[in-house]
Amino acid sequence: MPRLPKSFQNPLSYVGAGIALVSLCSTLVFFIMDIAGAVSSPYLGIFTYMLLPGVMIFGLLLIPLGAMLERRRMRKTGGAERRFLHIDLNRQTHRNAFLIFVVGTMVLMIISAAGTYQAYNYSESVEFCGEVCHQVMKPEYIAYQHSPHARVRCAECHIGTGADWFVKAKISGSYQVYSVLFNKYSRPIETPVLNLRPARETCEHCHWPEKFSANLEMAKTYFPLDTTAAKPWSIVLQLKIGGGHSELGQVSGIHWHMSTTHKVEYVATDTKRQVIPWIRSTNLATGKARVFRAIETPIPDEQLAQHETRVMDCIDCHNRPAHIYHPPFRTLNDAMAQNRIPATLPNIRAIASNALTQEYQTEAQALGSIESFIREEYRSKAPEVFASRQADIARAVADVRRIYLRNFFPEMRVSWKHYPNNIGHMYNEGCFRCHDNQHATESGEILTNDCNICHKIVAQGPQGAMRSDFNGMPFIHPSDIDGAETKVKCTECHIGE
């Protein structure tokens, strides 16, 4: 074994060398396990690329620290004279120490460079974002996996490219780590994310205002609470997606809000950006601006000045692009339309909705209670159905449980109620935050809620008796509510259940 200077021959340096060696070997083993896929755990990356390299560096630092303390001890006991760093390559011990230092430094630099790169990639991965803080991020992670952006990495939207936002994200993440370790996080996680990067720097890497978009057809089927009393009601809409570039034709439709020829600004007086008393639309070509103020609840300018004036971007409407929690009204209708839940079971939509919306403390309690609730409803109120349709009831129970696991997270107090979705206007205010016939300019121009601005109905009616008109037709409510559908918002009756 090569001899080293006596100052390096001390217990602390030996311990440091041992720690560094064990950490290096462990890192190499875990690295091989990671690239081979031998272990599927989000914590493997943390140990491999973050914790163990730190432990190795700590061990390496102990080696010179031990040598320094040993040299000081030797001076006090008369074993060495006081002198500054001196390297004499003519001496074997100095050559050995110098060679070990140079080779070790080179190896450490290579390992550190590879480890730093891997640590960076791992900290940007979906696995790191969704699974490390399992309980906290479980709702967001599961919703993300079922979203239209499930193939887009979290960091591409939450951070984007460039060092500045990466640093900001890591600084913000430091507080999040503290919140998790000391149980300081809110339940549910508060939204919107106030320090989110502007959508023009993230969303528009794939979606951009100049892209021409045609109409989009959307078909929905709605089942009554009691399918034995009424037929399902179907509706087909043509959504006027719009957008586009002025050189390709008139910019119109829903994505007019994001066209490059206009700028829309607004003030929200609540943290969730649902109450909007002031909107300004500016034609960028002419500079002409129109200011719409709430008619029934106007707010003085000095009070408006206390709130942020926000330029509308993608996430003001698409505020849940990757973390969507659907209400029972929608999920149950979709499940029945796809025959995952037998639509012929009497009252199944009402029973399933009641089962989903009970207050549960834990996921395990919810899954057990959903089954007992649905079975007891049929056993006590429809014993003939309970006796003859056990297989259909079991299918219904299984899919209602699936819906619960996808949209409800009692430990984090998460459901669709806590995260309003601004796309549409049936369960949340959405479009009607502004387009409610209750915002007007000084000249009397009204921000209309005319349905035909954003979509037109081309077919609707009960199954087997639908009517169609490709020129569009007025909305007909599935049940007779004495014309209230033309006078009040959908959300006044539809609460998602």
mmCIF file of N, CA, C and O in Angstrom, residues 3 5 28 49 56 87 94 117 120 152 177 199 215 218 228 272 287 337 346 361 378 396 426 434 442 478:
data_model
loop_
_atom_site.group_PDB
_atom_site.id
_atom_site.type_symbol
_atom_site.label_atom_id
_atom_site.label_comp_id
_atom_site.label_asym_id
_atom_site.label_seq_id
_atom_site.Cartn_x
_atom_site.Cartn_y
_atom_site.Cartn_z
ATOM 1 N N ARG A 3 2.588 4.674 0.765
ATOM 2 C CA ARG A 3 2.654 5.442 2.013
ATOM 3 C C ARG A 3 2.235 6.872 1.759
ATOM 4 O O ARG A 3 2.563 7.476 0.736
ATOM 5 N N PRO A 5 1.724 10.944 3.730
ATOM 6 C CA PRO A 5 2.249 11.730 4.854
ATOM 7 C C PRO A 5 1.576 11.330 6.158
ATOM 8 O O PRO A 5 0.406 10.934 6.182
ATOM 9 N N LEU A 28 -22.647 3.548 -7.452
ATOM 10 C CA LEU A 28 -22.473 2.757 -8.671
ATOM 11 C C LEU A 28 -23.482 1.618 -8.732
ATOM 12 O O LEU A 28 -24.071 1.345 -9.792
ATOM 13 N N TYR A 49 -28.754 9.973 -7.005
ATOM 14 C CA TYR A 49 -28.246 11.191 -7.631
ATOM 15 C C TYR A 49 -28.207 12.403 -6.702
ATOM 16 O O TYR A 49 -27.679 13.438 -7.083
ATOM 17 N N MET A 56 -20.783 11.172 -0.180
ATOM 18 C CA MET A 56 -19.427 10.926 -0.664
ATOM 19 C C MET A 56 -18.565 12.186 -0.545
ATOM 20 O O MET A 56 -17.414 12.122 -0.098
ATOM 21 N N ILE A 87 4.820 20.877 -1.227
ATOM 22 C CA ILE A 87 4.803 19.630 -1.977
ATOM 23 C C ILE A 87 6.192 19.393 -2.558
ATOM 24 O O ILE A 87 6.695 20.208 -3.338
ATOM 25 N N HIS A 94 5.031 12.320 -0.651
ATOM 26 C CA HIS A 94 4.384 13.463 -1.305
ATOM 27 C C HIS A 94 3.889 13.084 -2.693
ATOM 28 O O HIS A 94 2.819 13.518 -3.121
ATOM 29 N N TYR A 117 -25.752 15.989 -13.709
ATOM 30 C CA TYR A 117 -26.649 15.934 -14.872
ATOM 31 C C TYR A 117 -27.833 15.011 -14.582
ATOM 32 O O TYR A 117 -28.978 15.342 -14.889
ATOM 33 N N TYR A 120 -30.169 16.637 -12.107
ATOM 34 C CA TYR A 120 -30.987 17.648 -12.786
ATOM 35 C C TYR A 120 -32.135 16.983 -13.536
ATOM 36 O O TYR A 120 -33.302 17.389 -13.413
ATOM 37 N N VAL A 152 -46.857 15.020 -21.456
ATOM 38 C CA VAL A 152 -46.022 16.213 -21.311
ATOM 39 C C VAL A 152 -45.437 16.230 -19.905
ATOM 40 O O VAL A 152 -46.169 16.106 -18.922
ATOM 41 N N VAL A 177 -40.538 21.639 0.071
ATOM 42 C CA VAL A 177 -39.933 20.537 0.833
ATOM 43 C C VAL A 177 -40.093 20.781 2.333
ATOM 44 O O VAL A 177 -40.459 19.875 3.099
ATOM 45 N N ALA A 199 -48.075 31.641 -19.845
ATOM 46 C CA ALA A 199 -48.421 30.595 -20.806
ATOM 47 C C ALA A 199 -47.754 30.804 -22.158
ATOM 48 O O ALA A 199 -47.468 29.837 -22.870
ATOM 49 N N ASN A 215 -64.003 24.464 -36.556
ATOM 50 C CA ASN A 215 -64.987 24.089 -35.548
ATOM 51 C C ASN A 215 -64.730 22.661 -35.061
ATOM 52 O O ASN A 215 -64.139 21.840 -35.765
ATOM 53 N N MET A 218 -68.836 18.259 -30.675
ATOM 54 C CA MET A 218 -68.865 17.605 -29.365
ATOM 55 C C MET A 218 -70.249 17.021 -29.142
ATOM 56 O O MET A 218 -71.259 17.729 -29.288
ATOM 57 N N THR A 228 -85.909 4.782 -15.842
ATOM 58 C CA THR A 228 -87.164 4.097 -16.162
ATOM 59 C C THR A 228 -88.287 5.085 -16.422
ATOM 60 O O THR A 228 -89.326 4.730 -16.976
ATOM 61 N N LYS A 272 -59.188 32.921 -6.410
ATOM 62 C CA LYS A 272 -59.365 31.883 -7.422
ATOM 63 C C LYS A 272 -59.734 32.459 -8.786
ATOM 64 O O LYS A 272 -60.014 31.727 -9.724
ATOM 65 N N GLY A 287 -55.439 50.591 -31.425
ATOM 66 C CA GLY A 287 -55.243 51.153 -30.092
ATOM 67 C C GLY A 287 -56.533 51.439 -29.351
ATOM 68 O O GLY A 287 -56.512 51.914 -28.213
ATOM 69 N N ALA A 337 -73.023 6.172 -20.644
ATOM 70 C CA ALA A 337 -73.021 6.224 -22.106
ATOM 71 C C ALA A 337 -72.114 5.144 -22.687
ATOM 72 O O ALA A 337 -72.379 4.610 -23.772
ATOM 73 N N PRO A 346 -82.485 0.894 -12.262
ATOM 74 C CA PRO A 346 -83.349 1.998 -11.820
ATOM 75 C C PRO A 346 -82.607 2.950 -10.866
ATOM 76 O O PRO A 346 -81.931 2.508 -9.941
ATOM 77 N N GLN A 361 -63.572 10.024 5.332
ATOM 78 C CA GLN A 361 -62.324 10.465 5.933
ATOM 79 C C GLN A 361 -61.100 9.889 5.250
ATOM 80 O O GLN A 361 -60.047 10.518 5.202
ATOM 81 N N TYR A 378 -80.539 -0.738 -3.147
ATOM 82 C CA TYR A 378 -81.343 -1.683 -3.928
ATOM 83 C C TYR A 378 -81.967 -2.756 -3.031
ATOM 84 O O TYR A 378 -83.115 -3.173 -3.251
ATOM 85 N N ALA A 396 -71.716 -1.812 -11.540
ATOM 86 C CA ALA A 396 -71.924 -0.412 -11.164
ATOM 87 C C ALA A 396 -71.022 -0.036 -9.988
ATOM 88 O O ALA A 396 -70.382 1.017 -9.998
ATOM 89 N N MET A 426 -71.254 24.815 -17.266
ATOM 90 C CA MET A 426 -72.352 24.042 -16.693
ATOM 91 C C MET A 426 -72.201 23.865 -15.185
ATOM 92 O O MET A 426 -73.164 24.069 -14.437
ATOM 93 N N CYS A 434 -67.334 36.413 -17.208
ATOM 94 C CA CYS A 434 -67.327 37.671 -17.965
ATOM 95 C C CYS A 434 -68.566 37.784 -18.848
ATOM 96 O O CYS A 434 -69.234 38.822 -18.871
ATOM 97 N N GLU A 442 -69.299 52.208 -20.846
ATOM 98 C CA GLU A 442 -70.000 53.460 -20.573
ATOM 99 C C GLU A 442 -70.997 53.798 -21.671
ATOM 100 O O GLU A 442 -72.017 54.452 -21.431
ATOM 101 N N PRO A 478 -83.656 19.253 -21.197
ATOM 102 C CA PRO A 478 -84.252 17.912 -21.211
ATOM 103 C C PRO A 478 -85.569 17.810 -20.445
ATOM 104 O O PRO A 478 -86.441 17.022 -20.818
#
